[in-house]
PDB file of C-alpha atoms in Angstrom:
ATOM      1  CA  LYS A  82      -7.065-111.703 -46.590  1.00  0.00           C
ATOM      2  CA  ALA A  83      -8.220-114.214 -43.953  1.00  0.00           C
ATOM      3  CA  GLY A  84      -5.787-116.907 -43.009  1.00  0.00           C
ATOM      4  CA  VAL A  85      -6.166-120.634 -42.908  1.00  0.00           C
ATOM      5  CA  THR A  86      -8.842-121.690 -40.398  1.00  0.00           C
ATOM      6  CA  GLN A  87      -9.302-125.100 -38.745  1.00  0.00           C
ATOM      7  CA  THR A  88     -12.146-126.436 -36.727  1.00  0.00           C
ATOM      8  CA  PRO A  89     -12.497-127.562 -34.104  1.00  0.00           C
ATOM      9  CA  ARG A  90      -9.429-126.266 -32.254  1.00  0.00           C
ATOM     10  CA  TYR A  91      -9.576-128.910 -29.525  1.00  0.00           C
ATOM     11  CA  LEU A  92     -11.066-132.381 -29.538  1.00  0.00           C
ATOM     12  CA  ILE A  93     -11.200-135.246 -26.973  1.00  0.00           C
ATOM     13  CA  LYS A  94     -12.129-138.661 -28.136  1.00  0.00           C
ATOM     14  CA  THR A  95     -12.016-142.262 -26.872  1.00  0.00           C
ATOM     15  CA  ARG A  96     -10.270-145.123 -28.530  1.00  0.00           C
ATOM     16  CA  GLY A  97     -12.283-146.758 -31.395  1.00  0.00           C
ATOM     17  CA  GLN A  98     -14.224-143.580 -32.194  1.00  0.00           C
ATOM     18  CA  GLN A  99     -13.788-141.653 -35.412  1.00  0.00           C
ATOM     19  CA  VAL A 100     -13.148-137.978 -35.885  1.00  0.00           C
ATOM     20  CA  THR A 101     -13.463-135.451 -38.658  1.00  0.00           C
ATOM     21  CA  LEU A 102     -11.373-132.238 -38.826  1.00  0.00           C
ATOM     22  CA  SER A 103     -12.031-129.351 -41.136  1.00  0.00           C
ATOM     23  CA  CYS A 104      -9.750-126.895 -42.867  1.00  0.00           C
ATOM     24  CA  SER A 105     -10.596-123.739 -44.847  1.00  0.00           C
ATOM     25  CA  PRO A 106      -7.667-122.506 -46.921  1.00  0.00           C
ATOM     26  CA  ILE A 107      -6.798-118.960 -47.729  1.00  0.00           C
ATOM     27  CA  SER A 108      -9.127-117.587 -50.456  1.00  0.00           C
ATOM     28  CA  GLY A 109      -7.712-118.443 -53.899  1.00  0.00           C
ATOM     29  CA  HIS A 110      -5.478-121.322 -52.614  1.00  0.00           C
ATOM     30  CA  ARG A 111      -6.206-124.616 -54.352  1.00  0.00           C
ATOM     31  CA  SER A 112      -3.664-126.941 -52.457  1.00  0.00           C
ATOM     32  CA  VAL A 113      -4.290-128.110 -48.930  1.00  0.00           C
ATOM     33  CA  SER A 114      -1.838-130.333 -47.121  1.00  0.00           C
ATOM     34  CA  TRP A 115      -2.429-132.139 -43.848  1.00  0.00           C
ATOM     35  CA  TYR A 116       0.262-132.809 -41.186  1.00  0.00           C
ATOM     36  CA  GLN A 117       0.441-134.693 -37.829  1.00  0.00           C
ATOM     37  CA  GLN A 118       2.779-133.129 -35.238  1.00  0.00           C
ATOM     38  CA  THR A 119       3.760-134.962 -32.151  1.00  0.00           C
ATOM     39  CA  PRO A 120       6.483-133.734 -29.611  1.00  0.00           C
ATOM     40  CA  GLY A 121      10.005-134.505 -30.936  1.00  0.00           C
ATOM     41  CA  GLN A 122       8.683-135.984 -34.228  1.00  0.00           C
ATOM     42  CA  GLY A 123       8.473-132.901 -36.391  1.00  0.00           C
ATOM     43  CA  LEU A 124       5.760-132.620 -38.997  1.00  0.00           C
ATOM     44  CA  GLN A 125       4.669-135.891 -40.602  1.00  0.00           C
ATOM     45  CA  PHE A 126       2.976-135.495 -43.937  1.00  0.00           C
ATOM     46  CA  LEU A 127      -0.443-137.071 -44.271  1.00  0.00           C
ATOM     47  CA  PHE A 128      -1.700-136.080 -47.689  1.00  0.00           C
ATOM     48  CA  GLU A 129      -2.168-133.224 -50.062  1.00  0.00           C
ATOM     49  CA  TYR A 130      -5.292-132.291 -52.121  1.00  0.00           C
ATOM     50  CA  PHE A 131      -5.385-130.121 -55.198  1.00  0.00           C
ATOM     51  CA  SER A 132      -8.469-129.268 -57.069  1.00  0.00           C
ATOM     52  CA  GLU A 133     -10.410-132.036 -55.264  1.00  0.00           C
ATOM     53  CA  THR A 134      -7.841-134.756 -56.020  1.00  0.00           C
ATOM     54  CA  GLN A 135      -5.359-136.322 -53.742  1.00  0.00           C
ATOM     55  CA  ARG A 136      -2.006-135.473 -55.254  1.00  0.00           C
ATOM     56  CA  ASN A 137       0.452-136.816 -52.655  1.00  0.00           C
ATOM     57  CA  LYS A 138       0.069-139.231 -49.727  1.00  0.00           C
ATOM     58  CA  GLY A 139       2.332-139.968 -46.776  1.00  0.00           C
ATOM     59  CA  ASN A 140       2.953-143.222 -44.975  1.00  0.00           C
ATOM     60  CA  PHE A 141      -0.008-143.316 -42.781  1.00  0.00           C
ATOM     61  CA  PRO A 142      -2.480-146.259 -42.419  1.00  0.00           C
ATOM     62  CA  GLY A 143      -5.746-146.317 -44.260  1.00  0.00           C
ATOM     63  CA  ARG A 144      -7.602-145.171 -41.189  1.00  0.00           C
ATOM     64  CA  PHE A 145      -6.467-141.616 -42.159  1.00  0.00           C
ATOM     65  CA  SER A 146      -8.437-140.299 -45.100  1.00  0.00           C
ATOM     66  CA  GLY A 147      -9.355-136.950 -46.488  1.00  0.00           C
ATOM     67  CA  ARG A 148     -11.193-135.107 -49.185  1.00  0.00           C
ATOM     68  CA  GLN A 149     -11.469-131.683 -50.798  1.00  0.00           C
ATOM     69  CA  PHE A 150     -14.459-129.909 -51.883  1.00  0.00           C
ATOM     70  CA  SER A 151     -15.045-127.755 -54.922  1.00  0.00           C
ATOM     71  CA  ASN A 152     -14.531-124.501 -52.770  1.00  0.00           C
ATOM     72  CA  SER A 153     -11.056-125.985 -51.742  1.00  0.00           C
ATOM     73  CA  ARG A 154     -12.123-126.661 -48.152  1.00  0.00           C
ATOM     74  CA  SER A 155     -10.809-129.916 -46.926  1.00  0.00           C
ATOM     75  CA  GLU A 156     -11.680-132.460 -44.330  1.00  0.00           C
ATOM     76  CA  MET A 157      -9.590-135.161 -42.749  1.00  0.00           C
ATOM     77  CA  ASN A 158     -11.107-138.244 -41.184  1.00  0.00           C
ATOM     78  CA  VAL A 159      -9.530-140.685 -38.693  1.00  0.00           C
ATOM     79  CA  SER A 160     -11.468-143.923 -38.009  1.00  0.00           C
ATOM     80  CA  THR A 161     -10.937-146.331 -35.141  1.00  0.00           C
ATOM     81  CA  LEU A 162      -8.890-143.952 -33.141  1.00  0.00           C
ATOM     82  CA  GLU A 163      -5.753-145.225 -31.205  1.00  0.00           C
ATOM     83  CA  LEU A 164      -3.984-143.600 -28.227  1.00  0.00           C
ATOM     84  CA  GLY A 165      -1.066-142.889 -30.590  1.00  0.00           C
ATOM     85  CA  ASP A 166      -3.263-140.594 -32.771  1.00  0.00           C
ATOM     86  CA  SER A 167      -3.164-138.007 -30.079  1.00  0.00           C
ATOM     87  CA  ALA A 168      -1.395-135.091 -31.742  1.00  0.00           C
ATOM     88  CA  LEU A 169      -1.698-131.581 -33.213  1.00  0.00           C
ATOM     89  CA  TYR A 170      -3.154-131.847 -36.724  1.00  0.00           C
ATOM     90  CA  LEU A 171      -2.167-128.922 -38.963  1.00  0.00           C
ATOM     91  CA  CYS A 172      -3.364-128.045 -42.335  1.00  0.00           C
ATOM     92  CA  ALA A 173      -1.531-125.764 -44.793  1.00  0.00           C
ATOM     93  CA  SER A 174      -2.604-124.092 -47.876  1.00  0.00           C
ATOM     94  CA  SER A 175      -0.761-122.859 -50.927  1.00  0.00           C
ATOM     95  CA  SER A 176      -1.835-121.309 -54.189  1.00  0.00           C
ATOM     96  CA  ALA A 177      -0.971-124.178 -56.508  1.00  0.00           C
ATOM     97  CA  GLY A 178       1.476-126.492 -54.708  1.00  0.00           C
ATOM     98  CA  GLY A 179       4.290-125.643 -57.045  1.00  0.00           C
ATOM     99  CA  GLU A 180       7.960-125.711 -56.393  1.00  0.00           C
ATOM    100  CA  ALA A 181       8.374-122.235 -54.852  1.00  0.00           C
ATOM    101  CA  ASP A 182       4.837-122.227 -53.277  1.00  0.00           C
ATOM    102  CA  THR A 183       4.871-121.259 -49.696  1.00  0.00           C
ATOM    103  CA  GLN A 184       2.613-123.226 -47.381  1.00  0.00           C
ATOM    104  CA  TYR A 185       0.630-121.237 -44.891  1.00  0.00           C
ATOM    105  CA  PHE A 186      -0.547-122.998 -41.841  1.00  0.00           C
ATOM    106  CA  GLY A 187      -3.725-122.963 -39.857  1.00  0.00           C
ATOM    107  CA  PRO A 188      -3.683-122.907 -36.063  1.00  0.00           C
ATOM    108  CA  GLY A 189      -4.222-126.673 -35.825  1.00  0.00           C
ATOM    109  CA  THR A 190      -6.634-129.055 -34.152  1.00  0.00           C
ATOM    110  CA  ARG A 191      -5.250-130.654 -30.928  1.00  0.00           C
ATOM    111  CA  LEU A 192      -6.750-134.166 -30.748  1.00  0.00           C
ATOM    112  CA  THR A 193      -6.536-136.081 -27.464  1.00  0.00           C
ATOM    113  CA  VAL A 194      -7.509-139.774 -27.598  1.00  0.00           C
ATOM    114  CA  LEU A 195      -8.308-141.314 -24.198  1.00  0.00           C
TER     115      LEU A 195
ATOM    116  CA  GLY B 120      15.672-142.511 -48.115  1.00  0.00           C
ATOM    117  CA  GLN B 121      14.767-138.958 -47.295  1.00  0.00           C
ATOM    118  CA  ASN B 122      16.323-137.438 -44.223  1.00  0.00           C
ATOM    119  CA  ILE B 123      16.788-133.961 -42.682  1.00  0.00           C
ATOM    120  CA  ASP B 124      18.974-133.332 -39.696  1.00  0.00           C
ATOM    121  CA  GLN B 125      18.863-130.339 -37.302  1.00  0.00           C
ATOM    122  CA  PRO B 126      20.099-129.933 -33.798  1.00  0.00           C
ATOM    123  CA  THR B 127      17.442-130.638 -31.240  1.00  0.00           C
ATOM    124  CA  GLU B 128      18.085-127.587 -29.097  1.00  0.00           C
ATOM    125  CA  MET B 129      20.251-124.503 -28.944  1.00  0.00           C
ATOM    126  CA  THR B 130      20.713-121.806 -26.370  1.00  0.00           C
ATOM    127  CA  ALA B 131      21.814-118.145 -27.065  1.00  0.00           C
ATOM    128  CA  THR B 132      21.989-114.860 -25.353  1.00  0.00           C
ATOM    129  CA  GLU B 133      19.751-111.805 -26.138  1.00  0.00           C
ATOM    130  CA  GLY B 134      21.469-109.476 -28.517  1.00  0.00           C
ATOM    131  CA  ALA B 135      23.823-112.167 -29.878  1.00  0.00           C
ATOM    132  CA  ILE B 136      23.934-114.016 -33.239  1.00  0.00           C
ATOM    133  CA  VAL B 137      22.969-117.705 -33.581  1.00  0.00           C
ATOM    134  CA  GLN B 138      23.289-120.124 -36.543  1.00  0.00           C
ATOM    135  CA  ILE B 139      20.987-123.080 -36.927  1.00  0.00           C
ATOM    136  CA  ASN B 140      22.143-125.688 -39.263  1.00  0.00           C
ATOM    137  CA  CYS B 141      20.167-128.148 -41.449  1.00  0.00           C
ATOM    138  CA  THR B 142      21.560-130.991 -43.525  1.00  0.00           C
ATOM    139  CA  TYR B 143      19.499-133.019 -45.901  1.00  0.00           C
ATOM    140  CA  GLN B 144      19.693-136.158 -48.044  1.00  0.00           C
ATOM    141  CA  THR B 145      16.715-136.287 -50.419  1.00  0.00           C
ATOM    142  CA  SER B 146      15.856-137.714 -53.757  1.00  0.00           C
ATOM    143  CA  GLY B 147      15.845-134.550 -55.852  1.00  0.00           C
ATOM    144  CA  PHE B 148      15.701-131.035 -54.555  1.00  0.00           C
ATOM    145  CA  ASN B 149      13.286-128.281 -55.471  1.00  0.00           C
ATOM    146  CA  GLY B 150      13.894-125.761 -52.677  1.00  0.00           C
ATOM    147  CA  LEU B 151      14.384-125.410 -48.977  1.00  0.00           C
ATOM    148  CA  PHE B 152      12.153-123.626 -46.490  1.00  0.00           C
ATOM    149  CA  TRP B 153      12.629-122.303 -42.970  1.00  0.00           C
ATOM    150  CA  TYR B 154       9.686-121.855 -40.649  1.00  0.00           C
ATOM    151  CA  GLN B 155       9.331-120.557 -37.107  1.00  0.00           C
ATOM    152  CA  GLN B 156       6.984-122.108 -34.636  1.00  0.00           C
ATOM    153  CA  HIS B 157       6.209-120.676 -31.257  1.00  0.00           C
ATOM    154  CA  ALA B 158       4.945-123.060 -28.619  1.00  0.00           C
ATOM    155  CA  GLY B 159       1.342-123.902 -29.114  1.00  0.00           C
ATOM    156  CA  GLU B 160       1.173-122.025 -32.378  1.00  0.00           C
ATOM    157  CA  ALA B 161       1.276-122.869 -36.059  1.00  0.00           C
ATOM    158  CA  PRO B 162       4.496-122.621 -38.120  1.00  0.00           C
ATOM    159  CA  THR B 163       5.036-119.392 -39.980  1.00  0.00           C
ATOM    160  CA  PHE B 164       7.062-118.940 -43.085  1.00  0.00           C
ATOM    161  CA  LEU B 165      10.537-117.330 -42.772  1.00  0.00           C
ATOM    162  CA  SER B 166      12.530-117.965 -45.929  1.00  0.00           C
ATOM    163  CA  TYR B 167      12.903-119.948 -49.134  1.00  0.00           C
ATOM    164  CA  ASN B 168      16.161-120.916 -50.955  1.00  0.00           C
ATOM    165  CA  VAL B 169      16.438-122.740 -54.224  1.00  0.00           C
ATOM    166  CA  LEU B 170      19.779-121.366 -55.480  1.00  0.00           C
ATOM    167  CA  ASP B 171      23.145-121.413 -53.665  1.00  0.00           C
ATOM    168  CA  GLY B 172      23.922-118.445 -51.587  1.00  0.00           C
ATOM    169  CA  LEU B 173      22.581-116.157 -48.956  1.00  0.00           C
ATOM    170  CA  GLU B 174      19.142-114.629 -48.722  1.00  0.00           C
ATOM    171  CA  GLU B 175      18.859-111.743 -46.229  1.00  0.00           C
ATOM    172  CA  LYS B 176      15.535-110.646 -44.766  1.00  0.00           C
ATOM    173  CA  GLY B 177      15.990-108.097 -41.944  1.00  0.00           C
ATOM    174  CA  ARG B 178      17.558-109.829 -38.811  1.00  0.00           C
ATOM    175  CA  PHE B 179      17.122-113.225 -40.441  1.00  0.00           C
ATOM    176  CA  SER B 180      19.295-114.693 -43.254  1.00  0.00           C
ATOM    177  CA  SER B 181      19.298-118.192 -44.778  1.00  0.00           C
ATOM    178  CA  PHE B 182      22.108-119.821 -46.699  1.00  0.00           C
ATOM    179  CA  LEU B 183      22.047-122.786 -49.043  1.00  0.00           C
ATOM    180  CA  SER B 184      24.712-125.042 -50.572  1.00  0.00           C
ATOM    181  CA  ARG B 185      23.037-127.643 -52.825  1.00  0.00           C
ATOM    182  CA  SER B 186      26.362-129.535 -53.444  1.00  0.00           C
ATOM    183  CA  LYS B 187      26.817-130.042 -49.704  1.00  0.00           C
ATOM    184  CA  GLY B 188      23.165-130.628 -48.893  1.00  0.00           C
ATOM    185  CA  TYR B 189      23.376-127.908 -46.303  1.00  0.00           C
ATOM    186  CA  SER B 190      21.583-124.922 -45.185  1.00  0.00           C
ATOM    187  CA  TYR B 191      21.625-122.548 -42.169  1.00  0.00           C
ATOM    188  CA  LEU B 192      19.469-119.923 -40.719  1.00  0.00           C
ATOM    189  CA  LEU B 193      21.245-117.005 -39.156  1.00  0.00           C
ATOM    190  CA  LEU B 194      19.453-114.850 -36.619  1.00  0.00           C
ATOM    191  CA  LYS B 195      21.157-111.537 -35.584  1.00  0.00           C
ATOM    192  CA  GLU B 196      20.389-109.187 -32.632  1.00  0.00           C
ATOM    193  CA  LEU B 197      18.485-111.869 -30.850  1.00  0.00           C
ATOM    194  CA  GLN B 198      15.366-110.839 -29.016  1.00  0.00           C
ATOM    195  CA  MET B 199      13.444-112.844 -26.395  1.00  0.00           C
ATOM    196  CA  LYS B 200      10.536-113.294 -28.862  1.00  0.00           C
ATOM    197  CA  ASP B 201      12.792-115.308 -31.049  1.00  0.00           C
ATOM    198  CA  SER B 202      12.563-118.157 -28.588  1.00  0.00           C
ATOM    199  CA  ALA B 203      10.842-120.741 -30.672  1.00  0.00           C
ATOM    200  CA  SER B 204      11.353-123.915 -32.728  1.00  0.00           C
ATOM    201  CA  TYR B 205      12.934-123.462 -36.145  1.00  0.00           C
ATOM    202  CA  LEU B 206      11.891-126.030 -38.804  1.00  0.00           C
ATOM    203  CA  CYS B 207      13.748-126.816 -41.963  1.00  0.00           C
ATOM    204  CA  ALA B 208      11.817-128.442 -44.861  1.00  0.00           C
ATOM    205  CA  VAL B 209      13.001-129.559 -48.290  1.00  0.00           C
ATOM    206  CA  ARG B 210      10.773-129.918 -51.366  1.00  0.00           C
ATOM    207  CA  ALA B 211      12.013-133.069 -53.042  1.00  0.00           C
ATOM    208  CA  GLY B 212      10.937-135.755 -55.456  1.00  0.00           C
ATOM    209  CA  ASP B 213       8.386-135.771 -58.221  1.00  0.00           C
ATOM    210  CA  GLY B 214       5.482-135.130 -56.057  1.00  0.00           C
ATOM    211  CA  TYR B 215       6.824-131.763 -54.699  1.00  0.00           C
ATOM    212  CA  GLN B 216       6.160-133.103 -51.187  1.00  0.00           C
ATOM    213  CA  LEU B 217       7.827-131.208 -48.335  1.00  0.00           C
ATOM    214  CA  ILE B 218      10.087-133.302 -46.126  1.00  0.00           C
ATOM    215  CA  TRP B 219      10.346-131.795 -42.659  1.00  0.00           C
ATOM    216  CA  GLY B 220      13.176-131.858 -40.096  1.00  0.00           C
ATOM    217  CA  ALA B 221      12.219-132.409 -36.430  1.00  0.00           C
ATOM    218  CA  GLY B 222      12.952-128.705 -35.652  1.00  0.00           C
ATOM    219  CA  THR B 223      15.505-126.932 -33.459  1.00  0.00           C
ATOM    220  CA  LYS B 224      14.173-125.446 -30.207  1.00  0.00           C
ATOM    221  CA  LEU B 225      15.999-122.142 -29.683  1.00  0.00           C
ATOM    222  CA  ILE B 226      16.127-120.791 -26.095  1.00  0.00           C
ATOM    223  CA  ILE B 227      17.130-117.118 -25.630  1.00  0.00           C
ATOM    224  CA  LYS B 228      18.532-116.033 -22.285  1.00  0.00           C
ATOM    225  CA  PRO B 229      18.646-112.524 -20.980  1.00  0.00           C
TER     226      PRO B 229
END
């Protein structure tokens, strides 16, 4: 079974631009979560989608948005990029997002904002 | 508030045993996960505990005490490849959201 894939792997943008990141979950998984990881900060939860609906949301500004398609693939969009948005963005999929569900991570997209 | 504490960094010797602690204060508890993350790579799942006690999986074991809000990950017969960050995460609250600790960087010396 193929793992979680994320594209692109690396991205360089300038302040004020916008960016779209893509995540394809493991086949059969319906839940996709997005995280931001910066050095020393741990994983910061952005949002979770399940069956095309946003089920949970973290404490990030409205510049961060996402969506999920009927095939469970998900996209994350960041508008009006700021220098502080430079980070590794990880997506994780799980079968249904239940209590014992294990999240499986993709390799991440490393975003650099200049 | 929700909070998870782990030591920032630990050092151990190849072949030895190391225990990485995790304490948590969360609203509700629906399980605790441990992940391993090598530098520049994605986190990979190690263990899941929802009941008190010890779960053993090869060289790795994980312990949970819900009354104390405490867990530890025990790594035996350390190998150089175990050098990585170890992340503790708690599933808490109505939304089943995962709350993550900042991770413990484990350095293995020969």
